[in-house]
PDB file of C-alpha atoms in Angstrom:
ATOM      1  CA  MET U 155     108.815 129.099  72.256  1.00  0.00           C
ATOM      2  CA  ASP U 156     105.107 128.453  72.781  1.00  0.00           C
ATOM      3  CA  LEU U 157     103.722 126.029  75.373  1.00  0.00           C
ATOM      4  CA  LEU U 158     102.875 123.282  72.875  1.00  0.00           C
ATOM      5  CA  THR U 159     106.408 123.237  71.450  1.00  0.00           C
ATOM      6  CA  LEU U 160     107.901 123.155  74.938  1.00  0.00           C
ATOM      7  CA  CYS U 161     105.694 120.207  75.956  1.00  0.00           C
ATOM      8  CA  THR U 162     106.587 118.358  72.755  1.00  0.00           C
ATOM      9  CA  CYS U 163     110.302 118.851  73.345  1.00  0.00           C
ATOM     10  CA  CYS U 164     109.976 117.632  76.932  1.00  0.00           C
ATOM     11  CA  LEU U 165     108.054 114.549  75.807  1.00  0.00           C
ATOM     12  CA  ILE U 166     110.578 113.684  73.104  1.00  0.00           C
ATOM     13  CA  SER U 167     113.484 114.182  75.536  1.00  0.00           C
ATOM     14  CA  THR U 168     111.825 111.894  78.073  1.00  0.00           C
ATOM     15  CA  VAL U 169     111.255 109.173  75.483  1.00  0.00           C
ATOM     16  CA  VAL U 170     114.848 109.405  74.249  1.00  0.00           C
ATOM     17  CA  ILE U 171     116.280 109.226  77.784  1.00  0.00           C
ATOM     18  CA  PHE U 172     114.047 106.265  78.614  1.00  0.00           C
ATOM     19  CA  ALA U 173     115.083 104.454  75.409  1.00  0.00           C
ATOM     20  CA  ILE U 174     118.796 105.017  76.105  1.00  0.00           C
ATOM     21  CA  ALA U 175     118.412 103.801  79.704  1.00  0.00           C
ATOM     22  CA  LEU U 176     116.526 100.724  78.489  1.00  0.00           C
ATOM     23  CA  ILE U 177     119.180  99.881  75.878  1.00  0.00           C
ATOM     24  CA  LEU U 178     122.046 100.318  78.350  1.00  0.00           C
ATOM     25  CA  GLY U 179     120.177  98.291  80.960  1.00  0.00           C
ATOM     26  CA  GLN U 180     119.554  95.447  78.534  1.00  0.00           C
ATOM     27  CA  LYS U 181     123.212  95.487  77.482  1.00  0.00           C
ATOM     28  CA  ARG U 182     124.298  95.266  81.121  1.00  0.00           C
ATOM     29  CA  MET U 183     121.813  92.455  81.760  1.00  0.00           C
ATOM     30  CA  ARG U 184     123.129  90.445  78.787  1.00  0.00           C
ATOM     31  CA  GLN U 185     126.588  90.575  80.390  1.00  0.00           C
ATOM     32  CA  VAL U 186     125.128  89.377  83.686  1.00  0.00           C
ATOM     33  CA  GLU U 187     123.224  86.590  81.931  1.00  0.00           C
ATOM     34  CA  ASN U 188     126.429  85.250  80.382  1.00  0.00           C
ATOM     35  CA  VAL U 189     127.907  84.835  83.865  1.00  0.00           C
ATOM     36  CA  MET U 190     124.667  83.290  85.147  1.00  0.00           C
ATOM     37  CA  ARG U 191     124.744  80.710  82.347  1.00  0.00           C
ATOM     38  CA  GLN U 192     128.239  79.677  83.423  1.00  0.00           C
ATOM     39  CA  LEU U 193     127.103  79.415  87.056  1.00  0.00           C
ATOM     40  CA  ALA U 194     124.110  77.286  86.052  1.00  0.00           C
ATOM     41  CA  GLU U 195     126.304  74.933  84.009  1.00  0.00           C
ATOM     42  CA  ARG U 196     128.762  74.572  86.893  1.00  0.00           C
ATOM     43  CA  HIS U 197     125.969  73.476  89.257  1.00  0.00           C
ATOM     44  CA  ALA U 198     123.914  71.487  86.719  1.00  0.00           C
ATOM     45  CA  ALA U 199     121.072  73.955  87.207  1.00  0.00           C
ATOM     46  CA  GLN U 200     118.610  75.526  84.769  1.00  0.00           C
ATOM     47  CA  PHE U 201     119.062  79.087  83.522  1.00  0.00           C
ATOM     48  CA  THR U 202     116.085  81.143  82.350  1.00  0.00           C
ATOM     49  CA  PRO U 203     116.941  84.360  80.467  1.00  0.00           C
ATOM     50  CA  GLY U 204     115.169  87.586  81.325  1.00  0.00           C
ATOM     51  CA  THR U 205     112.774  89.647  79.270  1.00  0.00           C
ATOM     52  CA  ILE U 206     111.865  93.318  79.307  1.00  0.00           C
ATOM     53  CA  ILE U 207     109.387  92.474  82.091  1.00  0.00           C
ATOM     54  CA  LEU U 208     110.917  89.495  83.934  1.00  0.00           C
ATOM     55  CA  ASN U 209     114.363  89.168  85.509  1.00  0.00           C
ATOM     56  CA  PRO U 210     116.710  86.301  84.596  1.00  0.00           C
ATOM     57  CA  TYR U 211     117.088  83.516  87.137  1.00  0.00           C
ATOM     58  CA  ILE U 212     118.749  80.173  87.822  1.00  0.00           C
ATOM     59  CA  THR U 213     116.725  77.290  89.223  1.00  0.00           C
ATOM     60  CA  PHE U 214     118.427  74.957  91.695  1.00  0.00           C
ATOM     61  CA  THR U 215     117.070  72.054  93.726  1.00  0.00           C
ATOM     62  CA  GLU U 216     117.679  71.776  97.471  1.00  0.00           C
ATOM     63  CA  ARG U 217     116.011  68.840  99.253  1.00  0.00           C
ATOM     64  CA  LYS U 218     113.226  68.703  96.682  1.00  0.00           C
ATOM     65  CA  LEU U 219     112.687  72.468  97.035  1.00  0.00           C
ATOM     66  CA  GLU U 220     112.989  74.809  94.080  1.00  0.00           C
ATOM     67  CA  LEU U 221     115.458  77.640  94.664  1.00  0.00           C
ATOM     68  CA  ARG U 222     115.645  80.602  92.325  1.00  0.00           C
ATOM     69  CA  LEU U 223     118.662  82.863  92.146  1.00  0.00           C
ATOM     70  CA  ILE U 224     117.288  86.067  90.619  1.00  0.00           C
ATOM     71  CA  ALA U 225     119.294  88.978  89.202  1.00  0.00           C
ATOM     72  CA  ALA U 226     117.650  92.408  89.110  1.00  0.00           C
ATOM     73  CA  LEU U 227     118.865  95.729  87.763  1.00  0.00           C
ATOM     74  CA  GLY U 228     118.497  98.654  90.136  1.00  0.00           C
ATOM     75  CA  GLY U 229     115.754 101.209  90.037  1.00  0.00           C
ATOM     76  CA  ARG U 230     115.003 104.435  91.789  1.00  0.00           C
ATOM     77  CA  ASP U 231     114.434 102.917  95.228  1.00  0.00           C
ATOM     78  CA  ASP U 232     116.245  99.591  94.970  1.00  0.00           C
ATOM     79  CA  PRO U 233     119.877  98.929  93.953  1.00  0.00           C
ATOM     80  CA  SER U 234     120.906  96.211  91.532  1.00  0.00           C
ATOM     81  CA  HIS U 235     120.836  92.979  93.505  1.00  0.00           C
ATOM     82  CA  THR U 236     120.652  89.212  93.581  1.00  0.00           C
ATOM     83  CA  GLU U 237     118.074  87.286  95.578  1.00  0.00           C
ATOM     84  CA  LEU U 238     117.926  83.588  96.374  1.00  0.00           C
ATOM     85  CA  VAL U 239     114.282  82.638  96.925  1.00  0.00           C
ATOM     86  CA  ALA U 240     112.759  79.358  98.111  1.00  0.00           C
ATOM     87  CA  LYS U 241     109.068  78.678  98.651  1.00  0.00           C
ATOM     88  CA  ILE U 242     108.583  76.050 101.320  1.00  0.00           C
ATOM     89  CA  PRO U 243     105.216  74.234 100.991  1.00  0.00           C
ATOM     90  CA  THR U 244     105.269  73.066 104.624  1.00  0.00           C
ATOM     91  CA  PHE U 245     107.821  74.033 107.236  1.00  0.00           C
ATOM     92  CA  PRO U 246     108.316  70.935 109.456  1.00  0.00           C
ATOM     93  CA  ALA U 247     108.969  72.971 112.594  1.00  0.00           C
ATOM     94  CA  GLU U 248     105.744  74.975 112.432  1.00  0.00           C
ATOM     95  CA  SER U 249     103.393  72.456 114.043  1.00  0.00           C
ATOM     96  CA  ALA U 250     106.013  71.216 116.507  1.00  0.00           C
ATOM     97  CA  ALA U 251     107.023  74.699 117.646  1.00  0.00           C
ATOM     98  CA  ALA U 252     103.468  76.014 117.823  1.00  0.00           C
ATOM     99  CA  THR U 253     102.511  73.997 120.898  1.00  0.00           C
ATOM    100  CA  GLY U 254     102.662  74.775 124.561  1.00  0.00           C
ATOM    101  CA  PRO U 255     102.037  77.989 126.501  1.00  0.00           C
ATOM    102  CA  ASP U 256     105.010  79.808 124.952  1.00  0.00           C
ATOM    103  CA  ALA U 257     104.296  78.756 121.374  1.00  0.00           C
ATOM    104  CA  VAL U 258     105.673  81.002 118.627  1.00  0.00           C
ATOM    105  CA  ARG U 259     105.644  80.734 114.864  1.00  0.00           C
ATOM    106  CA  PRO U 260     109.239  80.353 113.620  1.00  0.00           C
ATOM    107  CA  HIS U 261     110.532  83.409 111.796  1.00  0.00           C
ATOM    108  CA  LEU U 262     113.750  85.346 111.389  1.00  0.00           C
ATOM    109  CA  ARG U 263     115.125  88.486 109.824  1.00  0.00           C
ATOM    110  CA  LEU U 264     118.745  89.497 109.344  1.00  0.00           C
ATOM    111  CA  ARG U 265     119.804  92.882 107.954  1.00  0.00           C
ATOM    112  CA  PRO U 266     122.845  95.142 108.152  1.00  0.00           C
ATOM    113  CA  HIS U 267     122.834  97.627 110.981  1.00  0.00           C
ATOM    114  CA  SER U 268     121.575 101.060 109.973  1.00  0.00           C
ATOM    115  CA  PHE U 269     120.185 104.187 111.575  1.00  0.00           C
ATOM    116  CA  SER U 270     116.711 102.633 111.745  1.00  0.00           C
ATOM    117  CA  THR U 271     117.863  99.387 113.393  1.00  0.00           C
ATOM    118  CA  ARG U 272     119.923 101.273 115.979  1.00  0.00           C
ATOM    119  CA  LEU U 273     116.994 103.597 116.640  1.00  0.00           C
ATOM    120  CA  THR U 274     114.695 100.669 117.406  1.00  0.00           C
ATOM    121  CA  ILE U 275     117.325  99.303 119.805  1.00  0.00           C
ATOM    122  CA  THR U 276     117.482 102.686 121.534  1.00  0.00           C
ATOM    123  CA  LEU U 277     113.684 102.570 121.869  1.00  0.00           C
ATOM    124  CA  GLY U 278     113.824  99.170 123.546  1.00  0.00           C
ATOM    125  CA  ALA U 279     114.040  96.495 120.839  1.00  0.00           C
ATOM    126  CA  LYS U 280     116.296  93.565 121.669  1.00  0.00           C
ATOM    127  CA  PRO U 281     117.959  91.856 118.710  1.00  0.00           C
ATOM    128  CA  TYR U 282     119.437  88.406 119.147  1.00  0.00           C
ATOM    129  CA  LEU U 283     123.156  88.502 119.974  1.00  0.00           C
ATOM    130  CA  THR U 284     125.306  85.582 118.861  1.00  0.00           C
ATOM    131  CA  GLY U 285     128.275  86.527 121.024  1.00  0.00           C
ATOM    132  CA  ASP U 286     130.375  86.974 117.878  1.00  0.00           C
ATOM    133  CA  GLN U 287     131.313  90.654 118.289  1.00  0.00           C
ATOM    134  CA  PRO U 288     132.181  91.453 114.626  1.00  0.00           C
ATOM    135  CA  PHE U 289     128.975  89.773 113.461  1.00  0.00           C
ATOM    136  CA  ASP U 290     126.754  91.409 116.085  1.00  0.00           C
ATOM    137  CA  ALA U 291     128.277  94.807 115.282  1.00  0.00           C
ATOM    138  CA  ALA U 292     127.581  94.374 111.563  1.00  0.00           C
ATOM    139  CA  PHE U 293     124.125  92.769 111.546  1.00  0.00           C
ATOM    140  CA  ASP U 294     120.761  93.099 113.252  1.00  0.00           C
ATOM    141  CA  LEU U 295     119.321  89.609 113.821  1.00  0.00           C
ATOM    142  CA  ARG U 296     115.814  89.055 115.137  1.00  0.00           C
ATOM    143  CA  GLY U 297     113.387  86.162 115.224  1.00  0.00           C
ATOM    144  CA  GLN U 298     111.881  83.340 117.212  1.00  0.00           C
ATOM    145  CA  PRO U 299     112.474  80.829 118.663  1.00  0.00           C
ATOM    146  CA  GLU U 300     116.034  81.388 119.823  1.00  0.00           C
ATOM    147  CA  ALA U 301     116.839  77.745 119.108  1.00  0.00           C
ATOM    148  CA  LEU U 302     116.285  78.456 115.410  1.00  0.00           C
ATOM    149  CA  LEU U 303     118.671  81.413 115.478  1.00  0.00           C
ATOM    150  CA  ARG U 304     121.333  79.454 117.355  1.00  0.00           C
ATOM    151  CA  SER U 305     121.108  76.517 114.962  1.00  0.00           C
ATOM    152  CA  ALA U 306     120.957  78.567 111.771  1.00  0.00           C
ATOM    153  CA  PHE U 307     123.707  81.106 112.444  1.00  0.00           C
ATOM    154  CA  THR U 308     126.622  78.813 113.132  1.00  0.00           C
ATOM    155  CA  PRO U 309     130.213  80.167 113.210  1.00  0.00           C
ATOM    156  CA  GLU U 310     130.717  78.963 109.633  1.00  0.00           C
ATOM    157  CA  ILE U 311     127.627  80.764 108.333  1.00  0.00           C
ATOM    158  CA  ARG U 312     128.419  83.913 110.306  1.00  0.00           C
ATOM    159  CA  HIS U 313     131.851  83.913 108.667  1.00  0.00           C
ATOM    160  CA  LYS U 314     130.292  83.566 105.193  1.00  0.00           C
ATOM    161  CA  LEU U 315     127.957  86.502 105.884  1.00  0.00           C
ATOM    162  CA  LEU U 316     130.771  88.702 107.189  1.00  0.00           C
ATOM    163  CA  GLU U 317     132.699  88.034 103.986  1.00  0.00           C
ATOM    164  CA  LEU U 318     129.681  89.403 102.100  1.00  0.00           C
ATOM    165  CA  LYS U 319     129.352  92.446 104.371  1.00  0.00           C
ATOM    166  CA  ALA U 320     130.118  94.886 101.529  1.00  0.00           C
ATOM    167  CA  ASN U 321     127.135  93.466  99.624  1.00  0.00           C
ATOM    168  CA  ARG U 322     124.766  94.147 102.547  1.00  0.00           C
ATOM    169  CA  PRO U 323     123.214  90.672 102.825  1.00  0.00           C
ATOM    170  CA  SER U 324     119.759  90.390 104.344  1.00  0.00           C
ATOM    171  CA  VAL U 325     117.703  87.292 105.116  1.00  0.00           C
ATOM    172  CA  ARG U 326     114.027  86.701 105.790  1.00  0.00           C
ATOM    173  CA  LEU U 327     112.130  83.565 106.751  1.00  0.00           C
ATOM    174  CA  GLY U 328     108.399  83.714 107.332  1.00  0.00           C
ATOM    175  CA  ARG U 329     104.946  83.320 105.880  1.00  0.00           C
ATOM    176  CA  TRP U 330     103.666  85.783 103.302  1.00  0.00           C
ATOM    177  CA  ARG U 331     100.532  86.003 101.243  1.00  0.00           C
ATOM    178  CA  SER U 332     100.860  86.690  97.529  1.00  0.00           C
ATOM    179  CA  TRP U 333      99.098  89.832  96.327  1.00  0.00           C
ATOM    180  CA  LEU U 334      98.624  88.248  92.893  1.00  0.00           C
ATOM    181  CA  PRO U 335      95.678  85.900  92.254  1.00  0.00           C
ATOM    182  CA  ALA U 336      96.312  82.212  91.628  1.00  0.00           C
ATOM    183  CA  ARG U 337      96.341  80.872  88.099  1.00  0.00           C
ATOM    184  CA  PRO U 338      92.937  79.749  86.767  1.00  0.00           C
ATOM    185  CA  VAL U 339      92.257  76.016  87.019  1.00  0.00           C
ATOM    186  CA  SER U 340      91.884  74.425  83.612  1.00  0.00           C
ATOM    187  CA  GLY U 341      88.349  73.251  82.884  1.00  0.00           C
ATOM    188  CA  GLN U 342      86.759  75.248  85.708  1.00  0.00           C
ATOM    189  CA  PRO U 343      84.825  78.543  85.525  1.00  0.00           C
ATOM    190  CA  PHE U 344      87.078  81.564  85.899  1.00  0.00           C
ATOM    191  CA  ARG U 345      87.136  83.226  89.295  1.00  0.00           C
ATOM    192  CA  LEU U 346      89.716  85.179  91.233  1.00  0.00           C
ATOM    193  CA  ARG U 347      91.437  83.019  93.812  1.00  0.00           C
ATOM    194  CA  TRP U 348      94.160  83.924  96.314  1.00  0.00           C
ATOM    195  CA  LEU U 349      96.516  81.332  97.714  1.00  0.00           C
ATOM    196  CA  PRO U 350      96.945  80.992 101.492  1.00  0.00           C
ATOM    197  CA  PRO U 351     100.096  82.403 103.119  1.00  0.00           C
ATOM    198  CA  GLN U 352     103.180  80.396 102.198  1.00  0.00           C
ATOM    199  CA  TRP U 353     106.557  79.895 103.846  1.00  0.00           C
ATOM    200  CA  GLN U 354     109.322  81.713 102.023  1.00  0.00           C
ATOM    201  CA  TYR U 355     113.072  82.061 102.445  1.00  0.00           C
ATOM    202  CA  ARG U 356     114.794  85.091 100.897  1.00  0.00           C
ATOM    203  CA  PHE U 357     118.533  85.802 100.791  1.00  0.00           C
ATOM    204  CA  TYR U 358     119.283  89.239  99.323  1.00  0.00           C
ATOM    205  CA  THR U 359     122.626  90.831  98.386  1.00  0.00           C
ATOM    206  CA  THR U 360     123.314  94.095  96.588  1.00  0.00           C
ATOM    207  CA  GLY U 361     125.263  94.355  93.339  1.00  0.00           C
ATOM    208  CA  LEU U 362     125.413  92.284  90.148  1.00  0.00           C
ATOM    209  CA  PRO U 363     128.912  90.770  89.890  1.00  0.00           C
ATOM    210  CA  ALA U 364     130.584  90.648  86.490  1.00  0.00           C
ATOM    211  CA  GLU U 365     132.829  87.721  87.469  1.00  0.00           C
ATOM    212  CA  LEU U 366     131.733  84.145  88.083  1.00  0.00           C
ATOM    213  CA  ALA U 367     133.937  83.863  91.183  1.00  0.00           C
ATOM    214  CA  GLU U 368     131.942  86.665  92.857  1.00  0.00           C
ATOM    215  CA  TRP U 369     128.638  84.789  92.454  1.00  0.00           C
ATOM    216  CA  GLU U 370     129.779  81.657  94.251  1.00  0.00           C
ATOM    217  CA  PRO U 371     130.068  83.130  97.796  1.00  0.00           C
ATOM    218  CA  ARG U 372     126.515  84.516  97.552  1.00  0.00           C
ATOM    219  CA  LEU U 373     125.113  81.211  96.375  1.00  0.00           C
ATOM    220  CA  GLN U 374     127.048  79.152  98.902  1.00  0.00           C
ATOM    221  CA  ALA U 375     126.098  81.376 101.855  1.00  0.00           C
ATOM    222  CA  GLY U 376     122.420  81.418 100.877  1.00  0.00           C
ATOM    223  CA  ARG U 377     122.214  77.665 100.383  1.00  0.00           C
ATOM    224  CA  ALA U 378     124.178  76.893 103.561  1.00  0.00           C
ATOM    225  CA  LEU U 379     121.853  79.043 105.659  1.00  0.00           C
ATOM    226  CA  LEU U 380     118.744  77.462 104.113  1.00  0.00           C
ATOM    227  CA  LYS U 381     120.148  73.997 104.804  1.00  0.00           C
ATOM    228  CA  ALA U 382     120.782  74.919 108.459  1.00  0.00           C
ATOM    229  CA  ILE U 383     117.202  76.212 108.796  1.00  0.00           C
ATOM    230  CA  LEU U 384     115.736  73.045 107.259  1.00  0.00           C
ATOM    231  CA  ASP U 385     117.967  70.866 109.471  1.00  0.00           C
ATOM    232  CA  TRP U 386     116.636  72.642 112.558  1.00  0.00           C
ATOM    233  CA  GLY U 387     113.058  72.186 111.347  1.00  0.00           C
ATOM    234  CA  LYS U 388     113.566  68.487 110.784  1.00  0.00           C
ATOM    235  CA  ALA U 389     115.217  68.048 114.210  1.00  0.00           C
ATOM    236  CA  VAL U 390     112.276  69.796 115.921  1.00  0.00           C
ATOM    237  CA  GLU U 391     109.799  67.622 114.084  1.00  0.00           C
ATOM    238  CA  ASP U 392     111.651  64.420 114.999  1.00  0.00           C
TER     239      ASP U 392
END
């Protein structure tokens, strides 16, 4: 077999494998979308089907905030997962907490314990401990101020997260800048524009459940934690 024939065979094999993976992935995603439609109907939310490029998602409303529950098939470096995302235009606690000599910008991160988290602890990092031994043994919680962590991770929410332990829940609250330019403004000359950093809340769990009952605990835990965070922000502002 000459080199050209070998390269052609390899190319054709790659295309065939990619096509099969794409077809199977789309079939799996259609099954997931059927469950997501049922979840959206149950909560009077809006379901948006996915495309080859974009993932399907459900849009909820929480205190005038738009929440998106996104479903994503796994890739090489990321397993199939769900993610509840909320963009917060202004976080009430930011200005109130950012005063005084010990001012800090509110932020938090929760993730399951792993080799890397335990290594950082060995090197001197100090995660926040709730005093709930099963929870502290399962999760690495860090952030500031401590009042936010105490208010957000109540016994009820810690229990919800422990029930999802097999799905490796992780949470992030902070400000991030989008790497994509903002949409052009209608009627104005085109120019690239980047938005300022924006508050975001992200609640991530691995796996794409095939049963409606398995979606509810993820949604309830994510929304309950967001509500606790917003309650703390409002209390600080008041």
